[in-house]
PDB file of C-alpha atoms in Angstrom:
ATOM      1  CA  UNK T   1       4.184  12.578 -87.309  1.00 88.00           C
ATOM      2  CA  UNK T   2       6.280   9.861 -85.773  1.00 91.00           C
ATOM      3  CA  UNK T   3       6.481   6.750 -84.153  1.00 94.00           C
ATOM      4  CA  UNK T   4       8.958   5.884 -81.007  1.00 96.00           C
ATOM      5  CA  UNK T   5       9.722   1.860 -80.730  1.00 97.00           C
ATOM      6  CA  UNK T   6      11.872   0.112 -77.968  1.00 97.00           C
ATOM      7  CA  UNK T   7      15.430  -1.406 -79.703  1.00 96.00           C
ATOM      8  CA  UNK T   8      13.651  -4.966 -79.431  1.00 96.00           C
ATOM      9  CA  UNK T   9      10.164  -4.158 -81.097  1.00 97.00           C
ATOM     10  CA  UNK T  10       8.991  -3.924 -84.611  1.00 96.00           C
ATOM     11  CA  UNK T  11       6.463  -1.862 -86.138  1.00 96.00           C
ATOM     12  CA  UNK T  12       4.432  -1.766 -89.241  1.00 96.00           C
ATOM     13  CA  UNK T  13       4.157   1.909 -91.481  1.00 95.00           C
ATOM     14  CA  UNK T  14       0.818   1.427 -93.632  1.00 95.00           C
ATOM     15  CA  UNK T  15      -0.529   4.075 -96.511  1.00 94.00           C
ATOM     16  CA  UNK T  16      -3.882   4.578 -97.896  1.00 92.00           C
ATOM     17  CA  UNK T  17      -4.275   4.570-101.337  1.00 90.00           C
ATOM     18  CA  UNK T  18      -3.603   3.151-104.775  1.00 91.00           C
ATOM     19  CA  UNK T  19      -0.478   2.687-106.460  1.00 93.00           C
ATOM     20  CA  UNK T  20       1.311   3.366-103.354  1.00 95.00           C
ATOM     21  CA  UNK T  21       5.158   5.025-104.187  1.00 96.00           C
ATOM     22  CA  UNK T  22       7.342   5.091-101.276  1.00 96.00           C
ATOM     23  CA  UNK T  23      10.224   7.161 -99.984  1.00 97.00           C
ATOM     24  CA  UNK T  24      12.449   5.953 -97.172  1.00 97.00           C
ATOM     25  CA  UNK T  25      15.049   8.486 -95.791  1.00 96.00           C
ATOM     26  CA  UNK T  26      14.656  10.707 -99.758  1.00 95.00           C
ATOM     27  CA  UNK T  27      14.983   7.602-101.642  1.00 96.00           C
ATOM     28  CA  UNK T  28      12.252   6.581-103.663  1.00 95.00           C
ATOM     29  CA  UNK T  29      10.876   2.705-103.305  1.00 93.00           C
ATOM     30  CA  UNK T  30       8.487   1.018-105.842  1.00 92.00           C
ATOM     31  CA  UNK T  31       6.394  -2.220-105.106  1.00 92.00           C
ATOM     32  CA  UNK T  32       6.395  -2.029-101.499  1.00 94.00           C
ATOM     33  CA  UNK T  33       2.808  -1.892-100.965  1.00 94.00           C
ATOM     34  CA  UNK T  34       0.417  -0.424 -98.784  1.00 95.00           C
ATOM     35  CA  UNK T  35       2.056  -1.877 -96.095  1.00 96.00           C
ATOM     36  CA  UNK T  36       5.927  -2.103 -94.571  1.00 96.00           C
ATOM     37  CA  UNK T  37       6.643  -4.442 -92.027  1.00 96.00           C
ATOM     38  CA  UNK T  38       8.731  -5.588 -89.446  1.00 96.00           C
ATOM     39  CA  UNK T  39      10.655  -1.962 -89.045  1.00 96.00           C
ATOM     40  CA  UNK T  40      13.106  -1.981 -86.738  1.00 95.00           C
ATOM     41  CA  UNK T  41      15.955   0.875 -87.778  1.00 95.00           C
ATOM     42  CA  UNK T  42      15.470   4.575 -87.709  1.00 96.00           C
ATOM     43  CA  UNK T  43      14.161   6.054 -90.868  1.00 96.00           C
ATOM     44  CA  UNK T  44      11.706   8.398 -92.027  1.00 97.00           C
ATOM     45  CA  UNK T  45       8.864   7.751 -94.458  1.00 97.00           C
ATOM     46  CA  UNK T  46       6.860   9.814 -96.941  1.00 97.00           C
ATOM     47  CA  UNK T  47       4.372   8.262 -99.344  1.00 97.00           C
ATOM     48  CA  UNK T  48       2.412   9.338-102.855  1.00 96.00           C
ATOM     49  CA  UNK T  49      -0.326   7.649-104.586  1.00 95.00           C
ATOM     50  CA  UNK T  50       0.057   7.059-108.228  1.00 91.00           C
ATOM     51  CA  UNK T  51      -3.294   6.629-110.330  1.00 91.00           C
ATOM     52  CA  UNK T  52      -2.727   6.332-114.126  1.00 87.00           C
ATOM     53  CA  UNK T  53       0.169   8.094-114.191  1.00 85.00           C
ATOM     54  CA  UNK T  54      -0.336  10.823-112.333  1.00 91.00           C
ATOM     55  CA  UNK T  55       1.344  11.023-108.548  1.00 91.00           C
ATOM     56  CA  UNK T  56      -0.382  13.064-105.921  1.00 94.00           C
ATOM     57  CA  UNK T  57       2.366  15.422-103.682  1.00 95.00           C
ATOM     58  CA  UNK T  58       4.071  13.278-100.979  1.00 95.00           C
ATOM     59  CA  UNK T  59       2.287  12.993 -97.331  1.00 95.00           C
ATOM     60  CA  UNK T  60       3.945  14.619 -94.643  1.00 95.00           C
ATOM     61  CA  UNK T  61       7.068  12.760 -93.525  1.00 96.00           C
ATOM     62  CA  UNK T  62       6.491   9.707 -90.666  1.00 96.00           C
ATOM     63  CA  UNK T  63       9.412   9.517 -88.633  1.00 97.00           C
ATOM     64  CA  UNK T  64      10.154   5.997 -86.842  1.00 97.00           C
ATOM     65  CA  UNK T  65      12.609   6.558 -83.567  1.00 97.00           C
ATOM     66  CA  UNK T  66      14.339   3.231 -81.786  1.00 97.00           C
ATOM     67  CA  UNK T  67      14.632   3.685 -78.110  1.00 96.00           C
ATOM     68  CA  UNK T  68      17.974   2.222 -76.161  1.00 95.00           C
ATOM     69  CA  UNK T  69      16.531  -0.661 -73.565  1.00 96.00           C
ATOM     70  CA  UNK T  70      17.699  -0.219 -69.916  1.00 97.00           C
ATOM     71  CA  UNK T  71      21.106  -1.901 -69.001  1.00 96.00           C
ATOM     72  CA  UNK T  72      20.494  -5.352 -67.324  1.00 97.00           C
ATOM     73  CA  UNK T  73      20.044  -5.676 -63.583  1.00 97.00           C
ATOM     74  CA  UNK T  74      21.938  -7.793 -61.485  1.00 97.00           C
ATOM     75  CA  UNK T  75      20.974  -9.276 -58.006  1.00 98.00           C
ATOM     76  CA  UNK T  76      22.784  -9.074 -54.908  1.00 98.00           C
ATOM     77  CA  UNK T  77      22.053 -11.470 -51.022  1.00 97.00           C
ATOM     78  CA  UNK T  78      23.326 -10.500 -48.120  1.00 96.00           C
ATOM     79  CA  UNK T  79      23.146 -14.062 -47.265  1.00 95.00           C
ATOM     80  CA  UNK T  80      22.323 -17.506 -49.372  1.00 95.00           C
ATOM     81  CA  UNK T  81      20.924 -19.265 -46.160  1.00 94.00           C
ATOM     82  CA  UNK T  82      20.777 -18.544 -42.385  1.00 93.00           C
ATOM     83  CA  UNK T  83      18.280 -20.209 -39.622  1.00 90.00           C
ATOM     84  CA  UNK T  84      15.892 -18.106 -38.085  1.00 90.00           C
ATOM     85  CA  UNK T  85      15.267 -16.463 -34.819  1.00 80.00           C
ATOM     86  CA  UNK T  86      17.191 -13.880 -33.359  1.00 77.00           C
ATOM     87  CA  UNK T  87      16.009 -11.455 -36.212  1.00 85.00           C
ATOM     88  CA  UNK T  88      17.836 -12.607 -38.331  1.00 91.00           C
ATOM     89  CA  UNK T  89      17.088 -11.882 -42.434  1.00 96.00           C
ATOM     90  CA  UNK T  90      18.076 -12.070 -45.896  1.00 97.00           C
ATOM     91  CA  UNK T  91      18.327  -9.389 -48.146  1.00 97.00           C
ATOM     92  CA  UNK T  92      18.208  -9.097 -51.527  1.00 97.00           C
ATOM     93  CA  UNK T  93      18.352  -5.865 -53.786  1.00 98.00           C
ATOM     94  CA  UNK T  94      18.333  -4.917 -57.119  1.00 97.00           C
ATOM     95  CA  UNK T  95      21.447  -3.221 -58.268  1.00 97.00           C
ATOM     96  CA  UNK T  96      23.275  -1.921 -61.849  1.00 96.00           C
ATOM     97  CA  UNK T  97      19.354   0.138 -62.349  1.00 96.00           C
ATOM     98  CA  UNK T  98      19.851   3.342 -64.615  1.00 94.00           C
ATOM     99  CA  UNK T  99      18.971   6.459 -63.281  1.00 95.00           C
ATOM    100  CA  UNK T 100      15.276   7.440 -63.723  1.00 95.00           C
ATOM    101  CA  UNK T 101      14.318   3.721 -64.302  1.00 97.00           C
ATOM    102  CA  UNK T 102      11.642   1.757 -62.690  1.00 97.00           C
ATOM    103  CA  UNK T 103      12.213  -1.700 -61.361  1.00 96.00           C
ATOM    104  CA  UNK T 104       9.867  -4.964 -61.535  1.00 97.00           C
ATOM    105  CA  UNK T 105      10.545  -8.459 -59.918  1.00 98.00           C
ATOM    106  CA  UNK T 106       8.973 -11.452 -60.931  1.00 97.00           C
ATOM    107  CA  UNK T 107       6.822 -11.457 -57.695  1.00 96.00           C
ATOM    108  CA  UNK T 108       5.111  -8.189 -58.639  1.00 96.00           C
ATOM    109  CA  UNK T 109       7.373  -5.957 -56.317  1.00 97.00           C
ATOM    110  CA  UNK T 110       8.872  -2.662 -57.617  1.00 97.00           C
ATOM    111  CA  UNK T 111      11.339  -2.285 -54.191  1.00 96.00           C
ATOM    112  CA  UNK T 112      14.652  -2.230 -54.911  1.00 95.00           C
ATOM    113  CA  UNK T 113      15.910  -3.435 -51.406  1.00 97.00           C
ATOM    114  CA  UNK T 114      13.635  -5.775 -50.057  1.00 97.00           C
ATOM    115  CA  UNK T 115      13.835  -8.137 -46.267  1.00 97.00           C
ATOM    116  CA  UNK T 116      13.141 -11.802 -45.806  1.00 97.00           C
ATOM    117  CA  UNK T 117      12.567 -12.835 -42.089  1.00 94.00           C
ATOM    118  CA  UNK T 118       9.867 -15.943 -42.463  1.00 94.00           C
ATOM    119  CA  UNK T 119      11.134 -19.352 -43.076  1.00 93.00           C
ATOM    120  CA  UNK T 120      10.726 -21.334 -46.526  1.00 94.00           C
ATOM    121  CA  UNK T 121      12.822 -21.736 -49.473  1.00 95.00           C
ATOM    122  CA  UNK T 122      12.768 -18.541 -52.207  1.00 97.00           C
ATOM    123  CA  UNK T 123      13.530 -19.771 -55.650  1.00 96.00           C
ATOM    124  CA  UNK T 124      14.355 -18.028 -58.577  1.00 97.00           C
ATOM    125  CA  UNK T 125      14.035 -14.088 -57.825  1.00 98.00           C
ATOM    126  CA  UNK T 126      14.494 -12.035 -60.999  1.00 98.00           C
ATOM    127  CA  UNK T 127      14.385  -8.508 -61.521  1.00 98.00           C
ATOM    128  CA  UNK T 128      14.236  -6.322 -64.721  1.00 98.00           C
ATOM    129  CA  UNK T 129      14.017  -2.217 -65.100  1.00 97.00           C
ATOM    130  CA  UNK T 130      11.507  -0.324 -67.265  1.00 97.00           C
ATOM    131  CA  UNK T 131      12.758   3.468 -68.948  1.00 97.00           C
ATOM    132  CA  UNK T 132      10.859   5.227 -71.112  1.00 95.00           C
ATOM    133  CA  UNK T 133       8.680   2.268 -71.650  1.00 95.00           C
ATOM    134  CA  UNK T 134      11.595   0.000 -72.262  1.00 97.00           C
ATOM    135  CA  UNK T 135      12.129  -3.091 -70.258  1.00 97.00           C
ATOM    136  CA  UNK T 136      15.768  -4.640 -69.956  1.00 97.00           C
ATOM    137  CA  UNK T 137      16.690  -7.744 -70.161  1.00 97.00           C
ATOM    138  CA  UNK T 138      16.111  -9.895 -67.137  1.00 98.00           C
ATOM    139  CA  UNK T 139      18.364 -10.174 -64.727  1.00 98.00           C
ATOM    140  CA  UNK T 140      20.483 -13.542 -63.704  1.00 97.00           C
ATOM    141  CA  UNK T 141      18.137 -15.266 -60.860  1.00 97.00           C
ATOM    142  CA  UNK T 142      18.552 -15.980 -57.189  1.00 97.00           C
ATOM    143  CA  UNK T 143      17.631 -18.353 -55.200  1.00 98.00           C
ATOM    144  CA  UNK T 144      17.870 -18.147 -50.940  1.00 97.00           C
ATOM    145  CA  UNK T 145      16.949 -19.898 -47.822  1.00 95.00           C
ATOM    146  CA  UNK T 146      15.510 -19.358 -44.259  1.00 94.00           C
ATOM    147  CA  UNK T 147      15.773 -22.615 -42.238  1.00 90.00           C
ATOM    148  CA  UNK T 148      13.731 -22.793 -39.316  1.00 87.00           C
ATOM    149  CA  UNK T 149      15.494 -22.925 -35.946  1.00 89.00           C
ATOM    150  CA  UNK T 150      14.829 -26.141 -33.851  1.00 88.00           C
ATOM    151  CA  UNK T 151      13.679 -26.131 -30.932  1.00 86.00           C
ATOM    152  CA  UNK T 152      16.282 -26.648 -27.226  1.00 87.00           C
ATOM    153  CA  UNK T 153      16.487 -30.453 -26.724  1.00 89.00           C
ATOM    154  CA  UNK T 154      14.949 -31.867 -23.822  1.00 89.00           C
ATOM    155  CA  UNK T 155      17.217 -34.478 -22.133  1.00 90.00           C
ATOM    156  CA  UNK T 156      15.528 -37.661 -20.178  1.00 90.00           C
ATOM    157  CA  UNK T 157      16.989 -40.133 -17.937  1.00 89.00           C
ATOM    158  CA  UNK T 158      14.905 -43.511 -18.504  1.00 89.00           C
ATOM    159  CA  UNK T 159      15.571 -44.521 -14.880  1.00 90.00           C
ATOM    160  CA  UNK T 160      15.681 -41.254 -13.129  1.00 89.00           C
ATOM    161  CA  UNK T 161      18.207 -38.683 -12.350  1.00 86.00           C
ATOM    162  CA  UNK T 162      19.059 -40.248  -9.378  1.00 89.00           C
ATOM    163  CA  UNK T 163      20.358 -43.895  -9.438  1.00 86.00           C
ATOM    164  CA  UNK T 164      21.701 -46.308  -7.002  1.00 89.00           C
ATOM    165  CA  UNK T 165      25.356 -47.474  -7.791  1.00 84.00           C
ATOM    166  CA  UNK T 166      24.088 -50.811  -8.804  1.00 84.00           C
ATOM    167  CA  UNK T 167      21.257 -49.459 -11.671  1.00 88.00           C
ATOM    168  CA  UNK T 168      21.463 -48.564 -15.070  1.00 89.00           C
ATOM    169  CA  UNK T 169      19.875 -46.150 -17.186  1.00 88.00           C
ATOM    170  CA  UNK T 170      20.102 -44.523 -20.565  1.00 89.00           C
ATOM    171  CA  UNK T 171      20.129 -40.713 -21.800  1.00 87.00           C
ATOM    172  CA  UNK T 172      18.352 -39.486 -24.678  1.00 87.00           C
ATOM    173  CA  UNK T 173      16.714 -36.431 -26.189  1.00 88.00           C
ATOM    174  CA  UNK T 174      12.621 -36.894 -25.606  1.00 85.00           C
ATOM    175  CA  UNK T 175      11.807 -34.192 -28.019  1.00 85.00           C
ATOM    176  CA  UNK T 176      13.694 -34.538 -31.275  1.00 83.00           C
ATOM    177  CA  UNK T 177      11.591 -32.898 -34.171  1.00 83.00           C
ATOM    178  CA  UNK T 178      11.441 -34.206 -37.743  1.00 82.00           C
ATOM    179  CA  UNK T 179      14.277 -33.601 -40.104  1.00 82.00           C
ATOM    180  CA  UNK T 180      16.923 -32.777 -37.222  1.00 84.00           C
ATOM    181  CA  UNK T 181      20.010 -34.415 -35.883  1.00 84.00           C
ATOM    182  CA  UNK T 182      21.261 -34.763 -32.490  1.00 86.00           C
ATOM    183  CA  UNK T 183      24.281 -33.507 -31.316  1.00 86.00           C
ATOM    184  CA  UNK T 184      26.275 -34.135 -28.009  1.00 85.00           C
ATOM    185  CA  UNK T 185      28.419 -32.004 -26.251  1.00 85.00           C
ATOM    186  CA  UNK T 186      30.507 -35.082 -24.265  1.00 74.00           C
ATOM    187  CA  UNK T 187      31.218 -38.496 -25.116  1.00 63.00           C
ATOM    188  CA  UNK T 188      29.915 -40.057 -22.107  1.00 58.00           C
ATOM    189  CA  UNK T 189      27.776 -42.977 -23.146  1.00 62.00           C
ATOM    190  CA  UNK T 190      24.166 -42.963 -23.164  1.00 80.00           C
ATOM    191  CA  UNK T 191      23.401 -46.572 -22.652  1.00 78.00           C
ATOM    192  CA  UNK T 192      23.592 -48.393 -19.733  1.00 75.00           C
ATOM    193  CA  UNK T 193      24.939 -45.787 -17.651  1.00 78.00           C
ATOM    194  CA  UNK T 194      26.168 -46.398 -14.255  1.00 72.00           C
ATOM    195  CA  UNK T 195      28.229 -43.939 -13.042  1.00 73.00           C
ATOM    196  CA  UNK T 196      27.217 -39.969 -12.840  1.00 76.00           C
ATOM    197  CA  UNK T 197      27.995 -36.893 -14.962  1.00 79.00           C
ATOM    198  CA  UNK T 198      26.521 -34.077 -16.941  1.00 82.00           C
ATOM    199  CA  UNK T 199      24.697 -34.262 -20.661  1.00 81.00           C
ATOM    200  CA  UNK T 200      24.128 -31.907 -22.988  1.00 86.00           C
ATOM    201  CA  UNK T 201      22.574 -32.042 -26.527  1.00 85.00           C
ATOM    202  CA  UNK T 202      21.913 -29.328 -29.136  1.00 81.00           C
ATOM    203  CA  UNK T 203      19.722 -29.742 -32.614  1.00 87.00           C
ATOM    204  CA  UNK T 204      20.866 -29.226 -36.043  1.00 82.00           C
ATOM    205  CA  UNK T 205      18.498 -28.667 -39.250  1.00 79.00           C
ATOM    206  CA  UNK T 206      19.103 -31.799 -41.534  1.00 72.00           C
TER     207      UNK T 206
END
């Protein structure tokens, strides 16, 4: 008979009987009980019931085995943020995993490699490994990014594209979206313009 436990778990070894004398790895233990608990070494237990005096045989030895947890994974990113579009991804694997060991993220996934495309903030990925029914320790977490990718300015002229040489008008980006900057490509003015020339804008995630 015997009993395998992970390196982190405890176990309790219980006899039936009455006057319970104990022997732990050939050495015999008085007192203890019908009940041992909290074992968390490798030993081997036989146990005799003593009535009056007289001591049945021993039982059969009970053997308690520790098993070794999995070494700790670690988590790599091919890249901590990008924007999207242009199929562009992030991805994030699960490395240092023992041979013959399963792996489990905190999401539910068991891929080892896995490929982020859709936009939104991904906090605090773990990963740990499970051998032999053994779980490691959990790994350090990572967190990543995937900004979205604003959209091409659209540039308006609030008196035309076409003035006479005695107007005015001013340039600016009709289209801005929430949470973005505007950036210009010359440093013409954009108020009260008078004179011609060529404008260009581009958008940047704040």
């Amino acid at each position: 008979n015997s009993a395998e436990i992970c390196e982190y778990e405890k176990t309790n070894i219980s006899g039936i009987g009455s006057g319970l004398i104990w022997k732990i790895d050939g050495i015999e233990k008085y007192n203890l009980g019908n009940t041992i608990a909290n074992i968390n070494t490798e030993n081997t237990f036989e146990v005799k019931s003593d009535v009056l005096g007289c001591h049945s045989n021993y039982s059969q030895p009970f053997m308690v085995s520790i098993k070794n947890r999995p070494t700790k994974p670690t988590i790599s990113l091919t890249e901590n943020s990008i924007c999207s579009g242009d199929g562009k991804t992030i991805g994030i694997a699960a490395n240092d995993i023992q041979s013959g060991a399963s792996i489990n993220w905190q999401d539910g996934s068991t891929e080892a490699n896995r490929i982020f495309s859709a936009v939104g903030k991904y906090s605090n990925f773990t990963v740990k490994s499970i051998l032999n029914g053994c779980e490691s320790e959990v790994s350090e977490s990572k967190s990543f990014e995937i900004k979205q990718t604003p959209a091409i300015p659209t540039i308006g002229s609030s008196n035309g594209w076409s003035i006479c040489n005695y107007s005015l008008t001013n340039i600016s980006v009709t289209n801005q979206e929430t949470n973005t900057s505007i950036v210009w490509v010359n440093n013409n003015s954009l108020t009260n313009v008078a004179i011609g020339g060529n404008y260009a804008a581009y958008s940047l995630s704040n």
